[in-house]
CSV table of C-alpha atoms in Angstrom, one decimal:
chain,number,residue,atom,x,y,z
A,2,UNK,CA,56.6,59.4,41.2
A,3,UNK,CA,59.0,56.6,41.9
A,4,UNK,CA,57.6,54.5,39.1
A,5,UNK,CA,57.7,57.4,36.7
A,6,UNK,CA,61.4,58.0,37.4
A,7,UNK,CA,62.1,54.3,36.9
A,8,UNK,CA,60.3,54.3,33.6
A,9,UNK,CA,61.9,57.5,32.5
A,10,UNK,CA,65.4,56.3,33.3
A,11,UNK,CA,65.8,54.4,30.1
A,12,UNK,CA,65.5,57.6,28.1
A,13,UNK,CA,68.4,59.3,29.9
A,14,UNK,CA,68.1,63.1,30.1
A,15,UNK,CA,65.8,63.7,27.1
A,16,UNK,CA,62.5,63.9,29.0
A,17,UNK,CA,61.9,65.8,32.1
A,18,UNK,CA,58.6,64.2,33.1
A,19,UNK,CA,57.5,60.6,33.3
A,20,UNK,CA,54.4,59.3,31.4
A,21,UNK,CA,51.1,59.5,33.1
A,22,UNK,CA,49.0,56.4,33.8
A,23,UNK,CA,47.3,56.4,30.4
A,24,UNK,CA,50.5,56.7,28.5
A,25,UNK,CA,52.1,53.9,30.6
A,26,UNK,CA,49.1,51.7,29.9
A,27,UNK,CA,49.1,52.1,26.2
A,28,UNK,CA,52.9,52.0,25.9
A,29,UNK,CA,53.7,48.9,28.1
A,30,UNK,CA,53.8,45.5,26.5
A,31,UNK,CA,55.1,43.4,29.4
A,32,UNK,CA,51.7,41.9,30.0
A,33,UNK,CA,52.1,39.8,26.8
A,34,UNK,CA,55.7,40.0,25.6
A,35,UNK,CA,56.9,38.3,28.8
A,36,UNK,CA,56.3,35.2,26.8
A,37,UNK,CA,59.5,36.1,25.0
A,38,UNK,CA,61.6,35.8,28.2
A,39,UNK,CA,63.5,32.7,27.3
A,40,UNK,CA,64.3,33.9,23.8
A,41,UNK,CA,65.3,37.3,25.2
A,42,UNK,CA,67.7,35.8,27.7
A,43,UNK,CA,69.2,33.4,25.1
A,44,UNK,CA,69.8,36.2,22.7
A,45,UNK,CA,71.4,38.4,25.4
A,46,UNK,CA,73.7,35.6,26.5
A,47,UNK,CA,74.7,35.0,22.8
A,48,UNK,CA,75.3,38.8,22.4
A,49,UNK,CA,77.4,39.0,25.6
A,50,UNK,CA,79.5,36.1,24.4
A,51,UNK,CA,80.1,37.7,21.0
A,52,UNK,CA,81.0,41.0,22.7
A,53,UNK,CA,83.6,39.3,24.7
A,54,UNK,CA,85.0,37.3,21.7
A,55,UNK,CA,85.4,40.6,19.8
A,56,UNK,CA,87.1,42.4,22.7
A,57,UNK,CA,84.2,44.8,23.2
A,58,UNK,CA,83.5,43.4,26.7
A,59,UNK,CA,85.9,41.9,29.1
A,60,UNK,CA,85.6,38.2,29.7
A,61,UNK,CA,84.9,38.9,33.4
A,62,UNK,CA,81.9,41.2,32.5
A,63,UNK,CA,80.6,38.8,29.9
A,64,UNK,CA,80.7,35.9,32.3
A,65,UNK,CA,78.9,37.9,35.0
A,66,UNK,CA,76.3,38.9,32.5
A,67,UNK,CA,75.7,35.3,31.3
A,68,UNK,CA,75.5,33.9,34.8
A,69,UNK,CA,73.2,36.8,35.9
A,70,UNK,CA,70.9,36.1,33.0
A,71,UNK,CA,70.6,32.5,34.1
A,72,UNK,CA,69.5,33.7,37.5
A,73,UNK,CA,66.9,36.0,35.9
A,74,UNK,CA,65.6,33.1,33.8
A,75,UNK,CA,65.3,30.9,36.9
A,76,UNK,CA,63.3,33.5,38.6
A,77,UNK,CA,61.0,33.9,35.7
A,78,UNK,CA,60.5,30.1,35.3
A,79,UNK,CA,59.7,29.7,39.1
A,80,UNK,CA,57.3,32.6,39.1
A,81,UNK,CA,59.5,34.7,41.4
A,82,UNK,CA,60.3,37.4,38.9
A,83,UNK,CA,58.7,40.9,39.7
A,84,UNK,CA,57.4,42.0,36.3
A,85,UNK,CA,56.9,45.8,36.1
A,86,UNK,CA,54.7,47.7,33.7
A,87,UNK,CA,56.7,50.8,34.4
A,88,UNK,CA,59.6,49.1,32.7
A,89,UNK,CA,57.5,48.7,29.6
A,90,UNK,CA,58.7,45.4,28.1
A,91,UNK,CA,60.5,42.1,28.6
A,92,UNK,CA,63.8,43.6,27.5
A,93,UNK,CA,63.9,46.4,30.1
A,94,UNK,CA,62.5,44.2,32.8
A,95,UNK,CA,65.3,41.7,32.3
A,96,UNK,CA,68.0,44.3,32.0
A,97,UNK,CA,66.8,46.1,35.2
A,98,UNK,CA,66.8,42.9,37.2
A,99,UNK,CA,70.2,41.9,35.8
A,100,UNK,CA,71.5,45.3,36.9
A,101,UNK,CA,70.2,44.7,40.4
A,102,UNK,CA,71.9,41.3,40.5
A,103,UNK,CA,75.4,42.1,39.0
A,104,UNK,CA,75.6,45.9,38.9
A,105,UNK,CA,77.8,47.8,36.4
A,106,UNK,CA,78.5,44.9,33.9
A,107,UNK,CA,74.8,44.7,33.2
A,108,UNK,CA,74.9,48.3,31.8
A,109,UNK,CA,77.4,47.2,29.2
A,110,UNK,CA,75.2,44.5,27.7
A,111,UNK,CA,73.3,46.8,25.4
A,112,UNK,CA,76.5,47.8,23.5
A,113,UNK,CA,76.1,47.3,19.8
A,114,UNK,CA,72.4,46.6,19.8
A,115,UNK,CA,69.0,48.3,20.2
A,116,UNK,CA,65.6,47.2,21.4
A,117,UNK,CA,64.6,47.3,17.8
A,118,UNK,CA,66.9,44.4,16.7
A,119,UNK,CA,66.5,42.8,20.1
A,120,UNK,CA,62.7,42.4,19.8
A,121,UNK,CA,63.0,41.4,16.2
A,122,UNK,CA,65.4,38.6,17.2
A,123,UNK,CA,63.4,37.4,20.2
A,124,UNK,CA,60.1,37.4,18.3
A,125,UNK,CA,61.6,35.6,15.3
A,126,UNK,CA,63.0,32.9,17.6
A,127,UNK,CA,59.6,32.4,19.2
A,128,UNK,CA,57.8,32.1,15.9
A,129,UNK,CA,60.5,29.7,14.7
A,130,UNK,CA,59.7,27.5,17.7
A,131,UNK,CA,56.0,27.7,16.9
A,132,UNK,CA,56.7,26.5,13.4
A,133,UNK,CA,58.5,23.4,14.9
A,134,UNK,CA,55.5,22.9,17.2
A,135,UNK,CA,53.0,23.1,14.4
A,136,UNK,CA,55.0,20.5,12.3
A,137,UNK,CA,55.0,18.2,15.3
A,138,UNK,CA,51.3,18.6,15.8
A,139,UNK,CA,50.5,18.1,12.2
A,140,UNK,CA,52.6,14.9,12.0
A,141,UNK,CA,50.8,13.5,15.0
A,142,UNK,CA,47.4,14.2,13.3
A,143,UNK,CA,48.6,12.7,10.0
A,144,UNK,CA,49.7,9.5,11.8
A,145,UNK,CA,46.3,9.3,13.4
A,146,UNK,CA,44.7,9.6,9.9
A,147,UNK,CA,46.9,6.9,8.5
A,148,UNK,CA,45.7,4.5,11.2
A,149,UNK,CA,42.1,5.2,10.1
A,150,UNK,CA,43.0,5.0,6.4
A,151,UNK,CA,44.7,1.7,6.7
A,152,UNK,CA,41.9,0.2,8.7
A,153,UNK,CA,39.3,1.3,6.2
A,154,UNK,CA,41.3,1.0,2.9
A,155,UNK,CA,38.5,-1.1,1.4
A,156,UNK,CA,35.5,0.2,3.3
A,157,UNK,CA,33.1,1.8,0.8
A,158,UNK,CA,31.4,5.1,1.5
A,159,UNK,CA,29.7,7.6,-0.7
A,160,UNK,CA,31.8,10.4,-2.2
A,161,UNK,CA,30.1,13.7,-2.5
A,162,UNK,CA,30.1,16.8,-4.7
A,163,UNK,CA,27.8,19.6,-3.6
A,164,UNK,CA,27.0,17.4,-0.7
A,165,UNK,CA,25.1,15.2,-3.1
A,166,UNK,CA,26.0,11.5,-3.7
A,167,UNK,CA,28.6,11.4,-6.5
A,168,UNK,CA,30.6,8.2,-6.8
A,169,UNK,CA,31.6,5.5,-4.3
A,170,UNK,CA,34.9,6.0,-2.6
A,171,UNK,CA,36.6,4.3,0.3
A,172,UNK,CA,37.0,5.5,3.8
A,173,UNK,CA,40.7,5.1,3.5
A,174,UNK,CA,40.7,7.3,0.4
A,175,UNK,CA,38.8,10.0,2.2
A,176,UNK,CA,41.2,9.9,5.2
A,177,UNK,CA,44.2,10.1,2.9
A,178,UNK,CA,42.7,13.3,1.3
A,179,UNK,CA,43.2,15.0,4.7
A,180,UNK,CA,46.7,13.5,5.0
A,181,UNK,CA,47.6,15.3,1.8
A,182,UNK,CA,46.0,18.5,2.9
A,183,UNK,CA,47.8,18.5,6.3
A,184,UNK,CA,51.0,17.5,4.6
A,185,UNK,CA,50.9,20.7,2.6
A,186,UNK,CA,50.3,22.6,5.8
A,187,UNK,CA,53.4,20.9,7.2
A,188,UNK,CA,55.5,21.9,4.3
A,189,UNK,CA,54.3,25.5,4.6
A,190,UNK,CA,55.5,25.7,8.1
A,191,UNK,CA,58.8,24.1,7.2
A,192,UNK,CA,59.3,26.5,4.3
A,193,UNK,CA,58.4,29.5,6.5
A,194,UNK,CA,60.9,28.4,9.1
A,195,UNK,CA,63.6,28.2,6.5
A,196,UNK,CA,62.9,31.7,5.3
A,197,UNK,CA,62.7,33.2,8.7
A,198,UNK,CA,66.0,31.6,9.9
A,199,UNK,CA,68.1,34.8,9.5
A,200,UNK,CA,69.2,36.8,12.5
A,201,UNK,CA,68.4,40.5,13.0
A,202,UNK,CA,70.7,40.9,16.1
A,203,UNK,CA,73.4,43.5,15.5
A,204,UNK,CA,71.3,45.6,13.2
A,205,UNK,CA,70.9,47.9,16.1
A,206,UNK,CA,68.3,50.7,15.8
A,207,UNK,CA,68.2,50.7,12.0
A,208,UNK,CA,71.7,51.5,10.6
A,209,UNK,CA,74.0,48.9,12.1
A,210,UNK,CA,76.7,49.8,14.7
A,211,UNK,CA,80.1,51.3,14.7
A,212,UNK,CA,81.3,48.6,17.1
A,213,UNK,CA,83.3,45.7,15.5
A,214,UNK,CA,80.7,43.1,16.3
A,215,UNK,CA,80.6,39.6,14.7
A,216,UNK,CA,77.0,39.1,13.6
A,217,UNK,CA,77.8,35.7,12.1
A,218,UNK,CA,78.9,34.5,15.6
A,219,UNK,CA,75.7,35.6,17.4
A,220,UNK,CA,73.5,34.3,14.6
A,221,UNK,CA,75.2,30.9,14.7
A,222,UNK,CA,75.0,30.7,18.5
A,223,UNK,CA,71.2,31.2,18.3
A,224,UNK,CA,70.7,28.6,15.6
A,225,UNK,CA,70.2,31.0,12.7
A,226,UNK,CA,71.6,30.2,9.2
A,227,UNK,CA,73.0,33.7,8.8
A,228,UNK,CA,72.6,37.3,9.9
A,229,UNK,CA,70.0,39.4,7.9
A,230,UNK,CA,71.8,41.3,5.2
A,231,UNK,CA,70.2,44.7,5.6
A,232,UNK,CA,69.9,46.5,8.9
A,233,UNK,CA,66.8,48.5,7.9
A,234,UNK,CA,65.0,45.3,6.8
A,235,UNK,CA,66.2,43.4,9.9
A,236,UNK,CA,64.4,45.7,12.4
A,237,UNK,CA,61.3,46.4,10.3
A,238,UNK,CA,60.5,43.0,8.8
A,239,UNK,CA,57.5,41.1,10.1
A,240,UNK,CA,57.1,38.8,7.1
A,241,UNK,CA,58.1,35.8,9.3
A,242,UNK,CA,55.1,36.5,11.5
A,243,UNK,CA,52.8,37.0,8.6
A,244,UNK,CA,54.0,33.8,7.0
A,245,UNK,CA,53.3,31.9,10.2
A,246,UNK,CA,49.8,33.4,10.4
A,247,UNK,CA,49.2,32.6,6.7
A,248,UNK,CA,50.2,29.0,7.2
A,249,UNK,CA,48.2,28.8,10.4
A,250,UNK,CA,45.2,30.2,8.6
A,251,UNK,CA,45.3,27.7,5.8
A,252,UNK,CA,45.9,24.9,8.3
A,253,UNK,CA,42.9,26.1,10.4
A,254,UNK,CA,40.8,26.2,7.3
A,255,UNK,CA,41.6,22.5,6.6
A,256,UNK,CA,40.8,21.7,10.2
A,257,UNK,CA,37.5,23.5,9.9
A,258,UNK,CA,36.6,21.6,6.8
A,259,UNK,CA,37.3,18.3,8.5
A,260,UNK,CA,35.5,19.4,11.6
A,261,UNK,CA,32.4,20.2,9.4
A,262,UNK,CA,32.5,16.7,8.0
A,263,UNK,CA,32.6,15.3,11.5
A,264,UNK,CA,29.6,17.4,12.6
A,265,UNK,CA,27.7,16.1,9.5
A,266,UNK,CA,28.9,12.5,9.8
A,267,UNK,CA,28.1,12.1,13.5
A,268,UNK,CA,24.5,13.3,13.1
A,269,UNK,CA,21.6,10.9,13.5
A,270,UNK,CA,20.8,11.4,9.8
A,271,UNK,CA,24.2,10.2,8.7
A,272,UNK,CA,25.7,8.0,11.4
A,273,UNK,CA,28.9,7.7,9.5
A,274,UNK,CA,31.1,8.1,12.6
A,275,UNK,CA,30.7,8.0,16.4
A,276,UNK,CA,32.8,10.4,18.3
A,277,UNK,CA,34.1,9.4,21.7
A,278,UNK,CA,32.7,10.7,25.0
A,279,UNK,CA,36.0,12.6,25.4
A,280,UNK,CA,35.1,14.9,22.5
A,281,UNK,CA,31.3,15.1,22.8
A,282,UNK,CA,29.0,16.8,25.2
A,283,UNK,CA,25.4,16.4,26.2
A,284,UNK,CA,22.4,18.8,26.5
A,285,UNK,CA,21.1,20.4,29.6
A,286,UNK,CA,17.5,19.7,28.6
A,287,UNK,CA,17.6,17.0,25.9
A,288,UNK,CA,19.0,13.7,27.4
A,289,UNK,CA,19.3,12.0,24.0
A,290,UNK,CA,21.7,14.6,22.6
A,291,UNK,CA,25.3,13.8,21.8
A,292,UNK,CA,26.9,17.0,20.6
A,293,UNK,CA,30.1,17.2,18.6
A,294,UNK,CA,31.2,20.3,20.5
A,295,UNK,CA,35.0,19.8,20.0
A,296,UNK,CA,34.5,19.6,16.2
A,297,UNK,CA,32.2,22.7,16.3
A,298,UNK,CA,34.8,24.7,18.3
A,299,UNK,CA,37.6,23.7,15.9
A,300,UNK,CA,35.4,24.9,13.1
A,301,UNK,CA,34.9,28.2,14.8
A,302,UNK,CA,38.5,28.9,15.7
A,303,UNK,CA,39.6,29.4,12.1
A,304,UNK,CA,37.9,32.9,12.6
A,305,UNK,CA,40.4,33.8,15.3
A,306,UNK,CA,43.4,32.6,13.4
A,307,UNK,CA,42.5,34.2,10.1
A,308,UNK,CA,41.4,37.4,12.0
A,309,UNK,CA,44.9,37.5,13.5
A,310,UNK,CA,46.4,37.4,10.0
A,311,UNK,CA,44.2,40.2,8.7
A,312,UNK,CA,45.0,42.3,11.8
A,313,UNK,CA,48.7,42.0,11.3
A,314,UNK,CA,48.5,42.7,7.6
A,315,UNK,CA,46.6,45.8,8.4
A,316,UNK,CA,49.1,46.9,11.0
A,317,UNK,CA,52.0,46.5,8.6
A,318,UNK,CA,50.5,47.8,5.4
A,319,UNK,CA,51.3,51.5,5.9
A,320,UNK,CA,54.5,51.5,7.9
A,321,UNK,CA,57.5,53.3,6.4
A,322,UNK,CA,61.0,51.9,7.2
A,323,UNK,CA,62.3,51.3,9.7
A,324,UNK,CA,60.7,50.6,13.1
A,325,UNK,CA,57.5,52.1,14.3
A,326,UNK,CA,55.7,51.6,17.6
A,327,UNK,CA,52.8,50.1,15.7
A,328,UNK,CA,54.8,46.9,15.6
A,329,UNK,CA,54.3,46.4,19.3
A,330,UNK,CA,50.8,45.3,18.2
A,331,UNK,CA,52.2,42.3,16.3
A,332,UNK,CA,52.7,39.9,19.1
A,333,UNK,CA,49.3,39.3,20.7
A,334,UNK,CA,47.9,38.3,17.3
A,335,UNK,CA,50.6,35.7,16.8
A,336,UNK,CA,50.5,34.4,20.4
A,337,UNK,CA,46.8,33.9,20.2
A,338,UNK,CA,46.9,32.3,16.8
A,339,UNK,CA,49.7,29.9,17.8
A,340,UNK,CA,47.9,28.8,21.0
A,341,UNK,CA,44.6,28.4,19.1
A,342,UNK,CA,46.2,26.3,16.3
A,343,UNK,CA,48.0,24.0,18.7
A,344,UNK,CA,44.9,23.4,20.7
A,345,UNK,CA,42.9,22.7,17.6
A,346,UNK,CA,45.5,20.3,16.2
A,347,UNK,CA,45.6,18.4,19.5
A,348,UNK,CA,41.8,18.2,19.7
A,349,UNK,CA,41.5,17.0,16.1
A,350,UNK,CA,44.1,14.3,16.6
A,351,UNK,CA,42.2,13.1,19.6
A,352,UNK,CA,38.9,13.0,17.7
A,353,UNK,CA,40.5,11.1,14.8
A,354,UNK,CA,42.2,8.5,17.0
A,355,UNK,CA,38.9,7.9,19.0
A,356,UNK,CA,36.3,8.1,16.3
A,357,UNK,CA,34.6,4.8,15.2
A,358,UNK,CA,33.5,4.7,11.6
A,359,UNK,CA,30.1,3.1,10.8
A,360,UNK,CA,31.3,1.1,7.8
A,361,UNK,CA,27.9,-0.7,7.3
A,362,UNK,CA,26.0,2.5,7.3
A,363,UNK,CA,28.4,4.1,4.9
A,364,UNK,CA,28.3,1.1,2.6
A,365,UNK,CA,24.5,1.3,2.5
A,366,UNK,CA,24.6,5.0,1.7
A,367,UNK,CA,27.1,4.4,-1.1
A,368,UNK,CA,24.8,1.8,-2.6
A,369,UNK,CA,22.0,4.4,-3.0
A,370,UNK,CA,21.7,7.7,-4.7
A,371,UNK,CA,22.8,6.4,-8.1
A,372,UNK,CA,26.4,6.5,-7.1
A,373,UNK,CA,27.4,4.1,-9.9
A,374,UNK,CA,25.9,6.2,-12.7
A,375,UNK,CA,29.3,7.2,-13.9
A,376,UNK,CA,30.4,3.6,-14.0
A,377,UNK,CA,27.4,2.9,-16.2
A,378,UNK,CA,28.4,5.7,-18.6
A,379,UNK,CA,32.0,4.6,-18.6
A,380,UNK,CA,30.8,1.0,-19.5
A,381,UNK,CA,28.7,2.3,-22.4
A,382,UNK,CA,31.8,4.1,-23.7
A,383,UNK,CA,34.2,1.2,-23.2
A,384,UNK,CA,32.0,-1.7,-24.3
A,385,UNK,CA,29.6,-0.1,-26.8
A,386,UNK,CA,31.9,2.6,-28.2
A,387,UNK,CA,29.4,5.4,-27.5
A,388,UNK,CA,30.8,8.9,-27.4
A,389,UNK,CA,30.8,10.0,-23.7
A,390,UNK,CA,28.2,12.7,-24.2
A,391,UNK,CA,25.8,10.1,-25.7
A,392,UNK,CA,26.6,7.7,-22.9
A,393,UNK,CA,25.9,10.5,-20.4
A,394,UNK,CA,22.5,11.0,-22.0
A,395,UNK,CA,21.6,7.3,-21.9
A,396,UNK,CA,22.7,7.0,-18.3
A,397,UNK,CA,20.7,10.1,-17.4
A,398,UNK,CA,17.6,8.6,-18.9
A,399,UNK,CA,18.1,5.4,-16.9
A,400,UNK,CA,18.6,7.4,-13.7
A,401,UNK,CA,15.3,9.1,-14.4
A,402,UNK,CA,13.6,5.8,-15.0
A,403,UNK,CA,15.0,4.4,-11.7
A,404,UNK,CA,13.8,7.5,-9.9
A,405,UNK,CA,10.2,7.0,-11.1
A,406,UNK,CA,10.4,3.4,-10.0
A,407,UNK,CA,11.9,4.4,-6.6
A,408,UNK,CA,14.8,2.0,-7.1
A,409,UNK,CA,18.5,2.2,-7.8
A,410,UNK,CA,20.3,1.4,-11.1
A,411,UNK,CA,21.3,-2.2,-10.3
A,412,UNK,CA,17.6,-2.9,-9.6
A,413,UNK,CA,16.5,-2.1,-13.1
A,414,UNK,CA,15.8,-5.1,-15.3
A,415,UNK,CA,17.9,-5.8,-18.4
A,416,UNK,CA,14.8,-5.0,-20.5
A,417,UNK,CA,14.4,-1.7,-18.8
A,418,UNK,CA,18.1,-1.0,-19.4
A,419,UNK,CA,17.8,-1.8,-23.1
A,420,UNK,CA,14.9,0.6,-23.4
A,421,UNK,CA,17.5,3.3,-23.2
A,422,UNK,CA,20.0,1.6,-25.5
A,423,UNK,CA,19.5,-1.7,-27.2
A,424,UNK,CA,23.2,-2.7,-27.0
A,425,UNK,CA,23.2,-3.0,-23.2
A,426,UNK,CA,23.9,-6.6,-22.1
A,427,UNK,CA,23.9,-8.5,-18.8
A,428,UNK,CA,27.5,-7.6,-18.4
A,429,UNK,CA,26.5,-4.1,-17.4
A,430,UNK,CA,25.6,-5.3,-13.9
A,431,UNK,CA,29.2,-6.2,-13.3
A,432,UNK,CA,30.0,-2.5,-13.0
A,433,UNK,CA,27.0,-1.4,-11.0
A,434,UNK,CA,28.2,-2.8,-7.6
A,435,UNK,CA,30.0,-0.3,-5.3
A,436,UNK,CA,32.9,-2.7,-4.6
A,437,UNK,CA,33.6,-3.1,-8.3
A,438,UNK,CA,33.2,0.6,-8.8
A,439,UNK,CA,35.9,1.5,-6.3
A,440,UNK,CA,38.2,-1.3,-7.4
A,441,UNK,CA,38.0,0.0,-11.0
A,442,UNK,CA,39.4,3.5,-9.9
A,443,UNK,CA,42.9,2.2,-9.8
A,444,UNK,CA,44.6,5.2,-11.5
A,445,UNK,CA,47.4,6.8,-9.5
A,446,UNK,CA,45.8,8.6,-6.6
A,447,UNK,CA,42.4,6.9,-7.1
A,448,UNK,CA,40.1,5.4,-4.5
A,449,UNK,CA,40.8,1.7,-5.3
A,450,UNK,CA,41.9,-0.1,-2.1
A,451,UNK,CA,45.3,-1.0,-3.6
A,452,UNK,CA,46.0,2.6,-4.4
A,453,UNK,CA,45.0,3.7,-0.9
A,454,UNK,CA,47.4,1.2,0.6
A,455,UNK,CA,50.2,2.5,-1.7
A,456,UNK,CA,49.6,6.0,-0.3
A,457,UNK,CA,49.3,4.9,3.3
A,458,UNK,CA,52.7,3.0,3.1
A,459,UNK,CA,54.3,6.0,1.4
A,460,UNK,CA,53.3,8.3,4.2
A,461,UNK,CA,54.1,5.9,6.9
A,462,UNK,CA,57.7,5.7,5.5
A,463,UNK,CA,57.9,9.5,5.2
A,464,UNK,CA,56.8,10.1,8.7
A,465,UNK,CA,59.0,7.6,10.4
């Protein structure tokens, strides 16, 4: 009964009986929202300072509150804090302990605010920090990719469409493709952070407050650009969490695509890369196995992150304004997605830094599979003036001939080449080598080594 009275105390005299064990279990969120402790205490300290500056609290009470909150934070950080499910959430746990420490002044802290704007502020601050962490992790991964790109700017490998050999590209060009993808992820987190950097504190339950608070002061103290302009929106908005999950889901999708390539490339059939022992495992029964487990796990974790986005979208889709208890289910999804994303980014960075490309193997693969067929068609257009569709047809007939002879295009004799079109000359062989093929793709953003180096230097400067 003691716990029930403690839990019931926050509701004043409205309820005569405390919740039973089932209600307490479904209602309590302290098991997960204790992760918001530092944000909750920072927001409360800023709120207390603002209340003192506006004359709503005495300086003495405000100072006692701010010092007491530092003691609470220290207890939490050292593991000495006694979290209680009976007190439901991090806000009531902190307030109850503060009351034990400093007494009556603690009871004045909640003036001009509600748990509705309190949790909206704490959660927004936490997600804001995760955006910063994601940007940091992405930049580290991009720098690792730049090292690989610069080292292999002129290393030829096959480019694929439909996982079929398409045209020769360079290893550096392929690495830079992921730099661009992760750069867009980085910009999404930056954009999301900018949009979410408005402060809900002071919106109170839903309608604002009759106390003469200064919302601009508390917003500034917490690093926000401004207070949110509508109190209903302030307590009921979770767009910031949805945007974070959306950005995380797209980023995880990019990580998954890269992880899939690592799985393929590290196979015995490809041998394009060798992953380090740090990011590979063996088999319990097959001693020859070298499994790319880290890449496979990254590939799988996109499901958790995207699932979190779908879950929160589903939670929010039918909620009327303003606050509903459904919103208590918002945090676990975001916490898990953030943890999963940061782990995946760190693992991918490690794999990229450690992986050793098999340049000779890749070069051999690029030299087979008729990868220079497009170069042949382009030569027919450029040198013989053929319409591209006719050049495409001529090239296709030569590919078919090479297939029947079990050779590649450069292995066909000039006479065999001329059987498809009499105008073909010895000069055609100049474009059928993979090095000349990649060198010719010198348009902006192309695979030519000179273009790769341009992009590498650009991103090195941007990430300084």
